[in-house]
Coordinates of N, CA and C in Angstrom, one line a residue:
X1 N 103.1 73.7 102.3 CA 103.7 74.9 102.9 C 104.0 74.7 104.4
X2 N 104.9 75.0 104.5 CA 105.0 75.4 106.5 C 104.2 76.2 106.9
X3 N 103.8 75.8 108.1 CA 103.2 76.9 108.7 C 103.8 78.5 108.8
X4 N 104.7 78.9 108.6 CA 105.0 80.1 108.3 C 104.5 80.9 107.4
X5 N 105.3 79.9 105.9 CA 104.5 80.1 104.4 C 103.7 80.4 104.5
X6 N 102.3 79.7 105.4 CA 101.0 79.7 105.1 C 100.3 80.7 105.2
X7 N 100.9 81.1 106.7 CA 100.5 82.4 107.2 C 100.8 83.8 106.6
X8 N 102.0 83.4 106.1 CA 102.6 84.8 105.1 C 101.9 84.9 103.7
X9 N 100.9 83.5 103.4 CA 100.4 83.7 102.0 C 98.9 83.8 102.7
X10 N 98.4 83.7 103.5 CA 97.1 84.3 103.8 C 97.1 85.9 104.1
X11 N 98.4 86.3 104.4 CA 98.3 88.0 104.8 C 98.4 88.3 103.7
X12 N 98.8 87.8 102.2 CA 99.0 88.4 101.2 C 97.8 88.6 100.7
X13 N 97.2 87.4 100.7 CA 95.7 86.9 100.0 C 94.7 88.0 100.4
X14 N 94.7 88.3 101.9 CA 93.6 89.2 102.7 C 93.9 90.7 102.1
X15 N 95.4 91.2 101.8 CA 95.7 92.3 101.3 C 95.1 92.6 99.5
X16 N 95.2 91.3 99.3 CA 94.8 91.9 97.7 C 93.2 91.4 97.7
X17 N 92.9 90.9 98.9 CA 91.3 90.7 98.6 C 90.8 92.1 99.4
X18 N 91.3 92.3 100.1 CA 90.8 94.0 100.3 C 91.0 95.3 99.5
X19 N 91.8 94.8 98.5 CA 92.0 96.2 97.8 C 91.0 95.7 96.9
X20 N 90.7 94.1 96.1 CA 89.7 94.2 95.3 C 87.9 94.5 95.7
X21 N 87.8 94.3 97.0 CA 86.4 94.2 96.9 C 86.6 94.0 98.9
X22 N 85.3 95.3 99.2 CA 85.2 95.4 101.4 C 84.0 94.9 101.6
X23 N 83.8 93.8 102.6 CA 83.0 93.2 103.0 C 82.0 94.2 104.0
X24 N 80.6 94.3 103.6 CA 79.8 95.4 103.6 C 79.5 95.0 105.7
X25 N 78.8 95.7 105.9 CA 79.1 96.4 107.3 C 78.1 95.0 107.9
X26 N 76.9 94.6 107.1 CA 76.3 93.4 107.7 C 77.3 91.9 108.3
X27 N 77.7 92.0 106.7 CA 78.8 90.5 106.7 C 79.7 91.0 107.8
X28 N 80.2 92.0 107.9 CA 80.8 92.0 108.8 C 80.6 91.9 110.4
X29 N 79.4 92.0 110.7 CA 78.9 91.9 111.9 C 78.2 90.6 112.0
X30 N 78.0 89.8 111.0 CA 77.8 88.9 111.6 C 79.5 87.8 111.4
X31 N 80.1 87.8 111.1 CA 81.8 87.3 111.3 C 81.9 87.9 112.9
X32 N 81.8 89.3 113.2 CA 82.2 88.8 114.8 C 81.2 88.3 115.6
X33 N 80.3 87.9 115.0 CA 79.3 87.8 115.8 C 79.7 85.9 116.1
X34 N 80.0 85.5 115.1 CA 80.4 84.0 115.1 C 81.7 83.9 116.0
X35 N 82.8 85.2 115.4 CA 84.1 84.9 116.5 C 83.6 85.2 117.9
X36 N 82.7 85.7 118.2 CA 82.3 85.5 119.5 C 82.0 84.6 119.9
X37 N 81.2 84.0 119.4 CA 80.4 82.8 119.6 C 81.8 81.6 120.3
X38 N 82.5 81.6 119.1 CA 83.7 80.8 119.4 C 84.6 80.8 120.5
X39 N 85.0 82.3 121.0 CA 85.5 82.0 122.2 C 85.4 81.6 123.1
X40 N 83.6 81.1 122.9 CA 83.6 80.4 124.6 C 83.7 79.0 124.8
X41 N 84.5 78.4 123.6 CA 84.6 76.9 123.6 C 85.6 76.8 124.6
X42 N 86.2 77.5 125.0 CA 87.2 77.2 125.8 C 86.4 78.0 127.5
X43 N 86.4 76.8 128.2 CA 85.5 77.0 129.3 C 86.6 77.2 130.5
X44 N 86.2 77.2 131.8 CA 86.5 77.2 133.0 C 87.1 75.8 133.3
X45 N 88.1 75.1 133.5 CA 88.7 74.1 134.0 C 89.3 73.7 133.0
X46 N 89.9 73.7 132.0 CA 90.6 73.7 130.8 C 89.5 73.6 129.7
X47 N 90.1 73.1 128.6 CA 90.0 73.1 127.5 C 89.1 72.6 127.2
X48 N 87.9 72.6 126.3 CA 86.5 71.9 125.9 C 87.4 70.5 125.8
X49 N 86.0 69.9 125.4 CA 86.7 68.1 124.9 C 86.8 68.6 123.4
X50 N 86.1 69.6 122.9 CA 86.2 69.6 121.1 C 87.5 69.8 121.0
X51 N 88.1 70.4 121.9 CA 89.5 71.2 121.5 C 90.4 70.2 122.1
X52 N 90.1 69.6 122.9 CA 91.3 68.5 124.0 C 91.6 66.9 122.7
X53 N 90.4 67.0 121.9 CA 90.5 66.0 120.9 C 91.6 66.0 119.5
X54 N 91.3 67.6 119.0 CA 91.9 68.5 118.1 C 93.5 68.5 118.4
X55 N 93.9 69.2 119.7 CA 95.0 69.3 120.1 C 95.5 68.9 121.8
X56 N 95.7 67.0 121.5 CA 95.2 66.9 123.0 C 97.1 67.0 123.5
X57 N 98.0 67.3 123.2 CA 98.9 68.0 123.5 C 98.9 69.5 124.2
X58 N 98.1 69.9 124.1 CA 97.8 70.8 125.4 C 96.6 71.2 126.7
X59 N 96.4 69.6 126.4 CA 95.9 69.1 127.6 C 97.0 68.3 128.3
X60 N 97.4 67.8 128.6 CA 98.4 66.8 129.3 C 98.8 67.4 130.6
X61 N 99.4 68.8 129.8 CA 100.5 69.4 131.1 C 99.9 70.7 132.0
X62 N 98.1 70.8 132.0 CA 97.9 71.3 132.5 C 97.4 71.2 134.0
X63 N 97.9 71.9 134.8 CA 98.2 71.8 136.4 C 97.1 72.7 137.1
X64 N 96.5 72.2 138.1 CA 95.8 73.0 138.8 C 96.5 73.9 139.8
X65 N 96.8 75.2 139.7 CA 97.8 76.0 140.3 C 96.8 76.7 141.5
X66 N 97.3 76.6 142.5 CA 96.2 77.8 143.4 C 97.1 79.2 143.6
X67 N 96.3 79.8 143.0 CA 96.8 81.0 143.7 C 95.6 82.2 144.4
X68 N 94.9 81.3 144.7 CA 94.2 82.2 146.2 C 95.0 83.0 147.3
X69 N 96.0 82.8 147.1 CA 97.0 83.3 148.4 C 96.9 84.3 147.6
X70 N 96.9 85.1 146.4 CA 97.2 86.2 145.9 C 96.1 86.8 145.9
X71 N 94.8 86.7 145.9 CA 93.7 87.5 145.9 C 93.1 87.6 147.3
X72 N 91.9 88.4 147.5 CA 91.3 88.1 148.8 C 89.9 87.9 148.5
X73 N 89.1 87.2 147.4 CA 88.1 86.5 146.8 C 88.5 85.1 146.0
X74 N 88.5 84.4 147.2 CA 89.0 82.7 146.2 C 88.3 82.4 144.9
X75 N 87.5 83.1 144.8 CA 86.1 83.1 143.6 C 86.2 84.1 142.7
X76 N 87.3 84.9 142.6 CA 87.8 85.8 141.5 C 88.7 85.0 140.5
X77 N 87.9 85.6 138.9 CA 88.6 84.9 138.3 C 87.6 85.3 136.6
X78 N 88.3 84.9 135.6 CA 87.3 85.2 134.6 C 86.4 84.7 134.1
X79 N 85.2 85.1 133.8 CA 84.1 84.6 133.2 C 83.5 84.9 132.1
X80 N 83.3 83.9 131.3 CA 82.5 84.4 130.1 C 81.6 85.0 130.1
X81 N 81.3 86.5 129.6 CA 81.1 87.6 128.9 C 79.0 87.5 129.0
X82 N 79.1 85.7 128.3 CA 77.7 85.4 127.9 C 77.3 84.0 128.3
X83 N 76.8 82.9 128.6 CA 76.3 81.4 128.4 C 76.9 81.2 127.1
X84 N 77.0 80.0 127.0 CA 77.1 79.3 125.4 C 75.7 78.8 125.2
X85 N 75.1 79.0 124.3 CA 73.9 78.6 123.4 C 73.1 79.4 123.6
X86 N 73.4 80.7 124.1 CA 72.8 82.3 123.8 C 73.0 82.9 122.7
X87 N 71.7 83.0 122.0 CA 71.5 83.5 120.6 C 71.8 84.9 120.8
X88 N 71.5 85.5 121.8 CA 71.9 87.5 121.4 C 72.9 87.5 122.7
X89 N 74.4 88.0 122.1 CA 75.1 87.7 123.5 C 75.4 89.0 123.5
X90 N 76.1 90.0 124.4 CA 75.8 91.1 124.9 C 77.4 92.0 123.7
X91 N 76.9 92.9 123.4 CA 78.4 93.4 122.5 C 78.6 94.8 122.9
X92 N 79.6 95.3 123.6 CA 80.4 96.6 123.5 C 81.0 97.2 122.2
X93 N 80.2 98.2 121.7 CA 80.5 98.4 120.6 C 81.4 99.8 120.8
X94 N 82.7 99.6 120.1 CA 83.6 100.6 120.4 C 83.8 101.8 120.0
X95 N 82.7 101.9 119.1 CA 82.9 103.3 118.5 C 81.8 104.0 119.8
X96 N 81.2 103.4 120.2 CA 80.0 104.4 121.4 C 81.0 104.8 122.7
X97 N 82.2 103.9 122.7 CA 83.3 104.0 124.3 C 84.5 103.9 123.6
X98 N 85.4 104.6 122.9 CA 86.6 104.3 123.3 C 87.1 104.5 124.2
X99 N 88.9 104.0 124.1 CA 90.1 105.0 124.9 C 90.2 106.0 124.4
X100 N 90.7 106.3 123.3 CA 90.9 107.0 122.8 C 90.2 109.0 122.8
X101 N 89.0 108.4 122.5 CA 88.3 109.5 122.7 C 87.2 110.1 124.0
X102 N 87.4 108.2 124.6 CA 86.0 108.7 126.2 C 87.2 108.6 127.4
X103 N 87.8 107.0 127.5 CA 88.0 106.4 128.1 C 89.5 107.4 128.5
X104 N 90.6 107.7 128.0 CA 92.2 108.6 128.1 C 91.5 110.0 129.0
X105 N 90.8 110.6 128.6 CA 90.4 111.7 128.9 C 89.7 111.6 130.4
X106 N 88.7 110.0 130.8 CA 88.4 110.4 131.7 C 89.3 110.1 133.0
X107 N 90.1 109.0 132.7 CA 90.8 108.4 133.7 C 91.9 109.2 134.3
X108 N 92.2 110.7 133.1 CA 93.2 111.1 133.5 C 92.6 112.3 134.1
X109 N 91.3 112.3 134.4 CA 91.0 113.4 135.2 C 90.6 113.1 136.7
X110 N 90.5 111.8 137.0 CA 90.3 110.8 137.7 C 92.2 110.9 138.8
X111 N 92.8 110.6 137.7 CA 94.4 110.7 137.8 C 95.0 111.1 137.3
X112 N 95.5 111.9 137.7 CA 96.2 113.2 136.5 C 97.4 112.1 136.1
X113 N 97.6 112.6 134.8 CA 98.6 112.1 134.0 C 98.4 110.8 133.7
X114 N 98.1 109.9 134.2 CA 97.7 108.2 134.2 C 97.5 108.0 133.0
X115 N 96.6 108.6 132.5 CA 95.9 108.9 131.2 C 97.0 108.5 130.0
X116 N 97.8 109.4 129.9 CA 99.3 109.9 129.2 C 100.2 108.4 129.2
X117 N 100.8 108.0 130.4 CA 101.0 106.6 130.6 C 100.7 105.6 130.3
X118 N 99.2 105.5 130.3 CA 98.8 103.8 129.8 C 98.8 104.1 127.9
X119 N 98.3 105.4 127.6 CA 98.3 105.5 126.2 C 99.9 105.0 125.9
X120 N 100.3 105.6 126.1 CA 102.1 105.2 125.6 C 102.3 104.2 125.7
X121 N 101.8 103.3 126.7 CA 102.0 101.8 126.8 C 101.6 100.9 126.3
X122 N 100.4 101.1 125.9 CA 99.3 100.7 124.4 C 99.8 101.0 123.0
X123 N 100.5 102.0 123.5 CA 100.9 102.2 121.9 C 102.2 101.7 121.6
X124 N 103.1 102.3 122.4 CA 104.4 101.0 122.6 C 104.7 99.4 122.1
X125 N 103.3 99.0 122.8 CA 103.5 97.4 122.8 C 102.7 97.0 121.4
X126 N 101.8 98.0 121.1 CA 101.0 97.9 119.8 C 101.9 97.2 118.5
X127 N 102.8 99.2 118.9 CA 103.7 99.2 117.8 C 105.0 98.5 117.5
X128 N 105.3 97.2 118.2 CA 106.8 97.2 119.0 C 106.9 95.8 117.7
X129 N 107.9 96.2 116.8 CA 107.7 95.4 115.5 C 109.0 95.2 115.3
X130 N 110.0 94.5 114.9 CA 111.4 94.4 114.1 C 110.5 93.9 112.5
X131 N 109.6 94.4 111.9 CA 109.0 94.1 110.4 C 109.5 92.8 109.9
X132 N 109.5 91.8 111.1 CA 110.2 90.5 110.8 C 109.2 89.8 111.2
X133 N 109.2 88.5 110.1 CA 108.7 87.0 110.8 C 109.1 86.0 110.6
X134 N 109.9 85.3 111.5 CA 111.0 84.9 111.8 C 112.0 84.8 111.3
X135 N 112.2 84.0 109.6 CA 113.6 84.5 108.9 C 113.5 85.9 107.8
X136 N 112.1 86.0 107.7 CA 111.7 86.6 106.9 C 111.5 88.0 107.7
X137 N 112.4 89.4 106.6 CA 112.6 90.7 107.3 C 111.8 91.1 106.2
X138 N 111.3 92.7 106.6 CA 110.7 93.8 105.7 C 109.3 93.4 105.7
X139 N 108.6 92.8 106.8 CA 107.6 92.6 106.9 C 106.5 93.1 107.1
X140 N 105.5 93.5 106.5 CA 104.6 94.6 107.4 C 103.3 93.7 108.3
X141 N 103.7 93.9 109.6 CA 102.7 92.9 110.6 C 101.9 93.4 110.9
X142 N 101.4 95.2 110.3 CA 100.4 95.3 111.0 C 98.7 94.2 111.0
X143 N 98.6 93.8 110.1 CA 97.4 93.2 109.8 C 97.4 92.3 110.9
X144 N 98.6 91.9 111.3 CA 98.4 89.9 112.6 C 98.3 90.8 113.6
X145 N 99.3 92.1 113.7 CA 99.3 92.4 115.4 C 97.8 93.0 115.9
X146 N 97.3 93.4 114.8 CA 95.7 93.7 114.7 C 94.7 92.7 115.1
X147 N 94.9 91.9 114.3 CA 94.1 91.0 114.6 C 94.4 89.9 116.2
X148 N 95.4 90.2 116.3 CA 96.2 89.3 117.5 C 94.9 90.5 118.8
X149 N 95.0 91.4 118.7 CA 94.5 92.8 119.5 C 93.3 92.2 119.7
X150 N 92.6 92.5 118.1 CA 91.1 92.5 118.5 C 90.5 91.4 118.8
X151 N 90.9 90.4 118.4 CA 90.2 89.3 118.9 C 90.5 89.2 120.2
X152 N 91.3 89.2 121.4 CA 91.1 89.4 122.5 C 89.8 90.8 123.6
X153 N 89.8 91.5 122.4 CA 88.6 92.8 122.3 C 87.4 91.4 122.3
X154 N 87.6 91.0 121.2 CA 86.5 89.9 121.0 C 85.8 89.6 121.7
X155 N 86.7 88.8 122.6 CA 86.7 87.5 123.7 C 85.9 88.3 124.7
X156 N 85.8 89.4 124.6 CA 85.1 90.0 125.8 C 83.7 91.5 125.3
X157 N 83.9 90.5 123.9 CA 82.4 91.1 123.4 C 82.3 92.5 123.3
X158 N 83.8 93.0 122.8 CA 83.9 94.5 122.2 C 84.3 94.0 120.3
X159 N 83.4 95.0 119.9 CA 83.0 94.9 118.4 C 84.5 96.6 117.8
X160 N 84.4 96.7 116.6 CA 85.0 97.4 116.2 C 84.2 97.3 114.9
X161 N 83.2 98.2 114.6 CA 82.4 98.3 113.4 C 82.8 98.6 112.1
X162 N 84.4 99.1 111.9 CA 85.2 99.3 111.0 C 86.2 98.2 110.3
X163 N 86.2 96.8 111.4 CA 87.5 95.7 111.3 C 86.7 94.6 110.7
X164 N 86.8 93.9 110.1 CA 86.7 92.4 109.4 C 86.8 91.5 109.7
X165 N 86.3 90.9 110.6 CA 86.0 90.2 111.9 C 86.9 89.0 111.1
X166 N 86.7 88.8 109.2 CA 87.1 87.6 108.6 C 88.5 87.0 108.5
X167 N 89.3 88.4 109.0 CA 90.6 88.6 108.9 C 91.2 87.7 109.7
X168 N 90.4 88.0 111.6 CA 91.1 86.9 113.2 C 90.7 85.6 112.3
X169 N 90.0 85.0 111.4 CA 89.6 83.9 111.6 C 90.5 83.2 110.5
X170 N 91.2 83.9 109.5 CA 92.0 83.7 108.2 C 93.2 83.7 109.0
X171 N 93.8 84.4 109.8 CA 95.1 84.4 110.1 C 95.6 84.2 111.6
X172 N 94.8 83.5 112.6 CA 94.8 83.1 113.7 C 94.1 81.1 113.9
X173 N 95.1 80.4 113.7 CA 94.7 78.9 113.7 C 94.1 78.6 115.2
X174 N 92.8 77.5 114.8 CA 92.6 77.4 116.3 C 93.4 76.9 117.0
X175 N 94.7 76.3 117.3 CA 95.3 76.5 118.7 C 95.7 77.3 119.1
X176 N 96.2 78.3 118.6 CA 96.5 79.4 118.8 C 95.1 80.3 119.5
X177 N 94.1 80.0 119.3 CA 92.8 80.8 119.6 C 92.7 80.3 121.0
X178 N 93.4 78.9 121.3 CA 92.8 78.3 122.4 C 94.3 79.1 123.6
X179 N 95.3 78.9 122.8 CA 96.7 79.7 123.3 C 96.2 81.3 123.8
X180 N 95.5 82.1 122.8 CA 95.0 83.4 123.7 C 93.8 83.4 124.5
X181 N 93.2 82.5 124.6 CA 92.1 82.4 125.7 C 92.9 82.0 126.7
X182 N 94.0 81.1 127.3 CA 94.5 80.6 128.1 C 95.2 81.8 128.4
X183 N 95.8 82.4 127.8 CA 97.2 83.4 128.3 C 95.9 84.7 129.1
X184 N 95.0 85.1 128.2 CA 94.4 85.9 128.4 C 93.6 85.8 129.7
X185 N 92.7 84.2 129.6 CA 91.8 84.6 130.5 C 91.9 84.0 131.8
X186 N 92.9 82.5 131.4 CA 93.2 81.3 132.4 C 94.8 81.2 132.6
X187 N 95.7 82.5 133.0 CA 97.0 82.7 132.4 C 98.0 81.3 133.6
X188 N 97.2 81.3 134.7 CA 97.9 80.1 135.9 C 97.8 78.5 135.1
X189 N 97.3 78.3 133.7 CA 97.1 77.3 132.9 C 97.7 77.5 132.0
X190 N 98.3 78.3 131.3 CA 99.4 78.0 130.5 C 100.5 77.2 130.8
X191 N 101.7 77.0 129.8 CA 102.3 75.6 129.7 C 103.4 76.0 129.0
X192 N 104.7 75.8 128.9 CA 105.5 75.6 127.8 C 105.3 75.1 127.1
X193 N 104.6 73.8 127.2 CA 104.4 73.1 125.8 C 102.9 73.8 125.2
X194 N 102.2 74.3 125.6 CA 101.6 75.6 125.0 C 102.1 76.8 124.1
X195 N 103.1 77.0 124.8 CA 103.6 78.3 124.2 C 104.7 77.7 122.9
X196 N 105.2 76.4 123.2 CA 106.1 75.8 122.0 C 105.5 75.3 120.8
X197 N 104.1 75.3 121.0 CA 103.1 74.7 120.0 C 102.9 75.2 119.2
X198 N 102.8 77.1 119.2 CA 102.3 77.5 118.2 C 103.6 78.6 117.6
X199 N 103.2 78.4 116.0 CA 104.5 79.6 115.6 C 105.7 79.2 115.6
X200 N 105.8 77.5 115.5 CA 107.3 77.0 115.7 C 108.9 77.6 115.0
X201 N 108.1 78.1 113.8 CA 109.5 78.9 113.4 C 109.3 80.3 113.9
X202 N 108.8 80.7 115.0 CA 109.0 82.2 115.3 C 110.2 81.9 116.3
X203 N 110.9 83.4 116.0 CA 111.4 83.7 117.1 C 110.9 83.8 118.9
X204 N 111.9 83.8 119.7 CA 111.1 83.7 120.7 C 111.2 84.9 121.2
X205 N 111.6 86.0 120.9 CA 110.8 87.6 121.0 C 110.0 88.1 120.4
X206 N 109.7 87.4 119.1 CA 108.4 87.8 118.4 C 106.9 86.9 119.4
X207 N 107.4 85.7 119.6 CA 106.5 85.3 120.3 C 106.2 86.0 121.7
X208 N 107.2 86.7 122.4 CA 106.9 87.6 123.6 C 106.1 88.4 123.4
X209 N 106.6 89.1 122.4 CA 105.7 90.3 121.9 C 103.9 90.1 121.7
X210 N 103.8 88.5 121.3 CA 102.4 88.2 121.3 C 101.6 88.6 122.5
X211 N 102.8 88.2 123.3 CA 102.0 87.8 125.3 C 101.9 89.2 125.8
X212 N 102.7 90.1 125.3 CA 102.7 91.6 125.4 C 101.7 92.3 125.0
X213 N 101.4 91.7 124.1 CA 100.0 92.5 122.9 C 98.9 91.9 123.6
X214 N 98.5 90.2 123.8 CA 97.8 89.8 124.4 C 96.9 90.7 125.6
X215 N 98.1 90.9 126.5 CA 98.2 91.4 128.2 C 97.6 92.7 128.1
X216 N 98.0 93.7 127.2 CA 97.5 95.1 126.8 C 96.2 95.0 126.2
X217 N 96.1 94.3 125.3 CA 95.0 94.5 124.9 C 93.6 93.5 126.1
X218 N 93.8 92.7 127.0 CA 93.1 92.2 127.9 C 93.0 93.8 128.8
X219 N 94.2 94.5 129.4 CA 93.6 95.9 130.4 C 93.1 96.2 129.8
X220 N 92.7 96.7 128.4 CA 92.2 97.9 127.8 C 90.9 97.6 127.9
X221 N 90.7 96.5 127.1 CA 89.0 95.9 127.5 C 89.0 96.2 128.7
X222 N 89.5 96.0 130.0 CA 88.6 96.0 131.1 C 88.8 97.2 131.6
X223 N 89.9 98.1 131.2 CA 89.4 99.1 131.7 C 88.3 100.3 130.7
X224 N 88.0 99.7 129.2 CA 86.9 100.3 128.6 C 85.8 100.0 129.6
X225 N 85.2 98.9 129.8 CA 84.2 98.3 130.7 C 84.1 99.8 131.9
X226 N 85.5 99.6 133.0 CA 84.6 100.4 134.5 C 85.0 101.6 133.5
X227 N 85.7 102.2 133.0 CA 85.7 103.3 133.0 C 84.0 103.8 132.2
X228 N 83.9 103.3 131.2 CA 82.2 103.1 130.8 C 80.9 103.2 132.0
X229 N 81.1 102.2 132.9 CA 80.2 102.4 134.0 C 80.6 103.8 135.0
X230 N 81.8 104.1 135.3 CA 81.6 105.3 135.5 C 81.5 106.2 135.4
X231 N 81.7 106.3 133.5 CA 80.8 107.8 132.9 C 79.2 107.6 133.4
X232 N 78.5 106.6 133.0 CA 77.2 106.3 133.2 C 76.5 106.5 134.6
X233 N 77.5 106.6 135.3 CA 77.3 107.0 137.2 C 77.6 108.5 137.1
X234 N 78.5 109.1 136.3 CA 78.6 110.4 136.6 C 77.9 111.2 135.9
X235 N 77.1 110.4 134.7 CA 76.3 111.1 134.1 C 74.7 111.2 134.3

């Protein structure tokens, strides 16, 4: 099968294995507990060696970019969440903080209206589908753009006690896992030949759409995070 195929017969697979039978709330927590675990193979200075061996095509064309001129802390920059070989790593669990129900309400009292705007823009880019994958129309994507979402929630050790952690791991290949840690967390290290590696037969607006969902779903986490610490200060 092509990689297209494949992926279009794993969304099938996951749809009729969810209607026959839901993976109970344990198994489910421990799946993200492992996809956590995983995102931190990809470290600070590129790519692990596990991953540079795997796919050493996206090692080659990575460039050390400075862009200190843009910040005014040369030492800003992203960091993992947790250590690697930490057995209890720290989890935001999102039903205790959403947007939706903590986070919209407080920021727009903070800023009037702001609130109103970022939701529309979350939800915009959420929803922003032509039901296509790549030749193939009438598609329903919600399951990838989901999973495309939360696993970036992931990466920064927000849980969703309702989602199937089994689903990012069925229908997200690791280069691609190593493609949204780069975009997401190390974005001055992405590559064309990064971005041409994965999804070869996608279009290249479906593939925008990724970097769009990516980018949204990276603010959201972080502004779940301060907006969190400052209920916690106000309360």
């Amino acid at each position: 099968l092509s990689e297209l195929e494949a992926l279009m017969e794993r969304m099938k697979r996951l749809q009729e294995d969810k209607e026959d039978e839901e993976a109970s709330q344990e198994e489910m927590a421990t799946r993200f507990e492992k996809e956590k675990k995983e995102s931190l193979l990809v470290i600070s200075g590129g790519i692990s060696k596990h991953f540079a061996v795997l796919f050493p095509a996206f090692d080659d064309e990575i460039v050390s970019t400075d862009v200190s001129r843009y910040v005014e802390d040369p030492g800003f920059g992203y960091k993992d969440f947790a250590r690697r070989g930490e057995d209890h790593l720290p989890t935001f669990r999102a039903q205790d903080y959403t947007w939706e129900n903590h986070g919209f309400s407080l920021v727009n009292r903070l800023y009037s209206d702001i609130g109103h705007l970022l939701d529309e823009k979350f939800r915009m880019v959420y929803n922003l589908t032509y039901n296509t994958m790549a030749t193939h129309e009438d598609v329903d994507t919600t399951t990838l753009r989901r999973a495309l979402f939360n696993y970036v929630h992931c990466m920064y050790g927000i849980r969703y006690d309702d989602y199937d952690y089994g689903e990012v791991n069925q229908l997200l290949e690791r280069s691609l896992k190593v493609y949204i840690k780069t975009v997401t967390c190390y974005p001055e290290r992405t590559t064309k030949r990064m971005y041409d590696s994965y999804w070869r037969q996608f279009k290249h607006s479906e593939k925008v759409h990724v970097n769009l969902l990516l980018m949204e779903a990276r603010m959201q986490a972080e502004l779940l995070y301060a907006l969190r610490a400052i209920t916690r200060h106000l309360t």
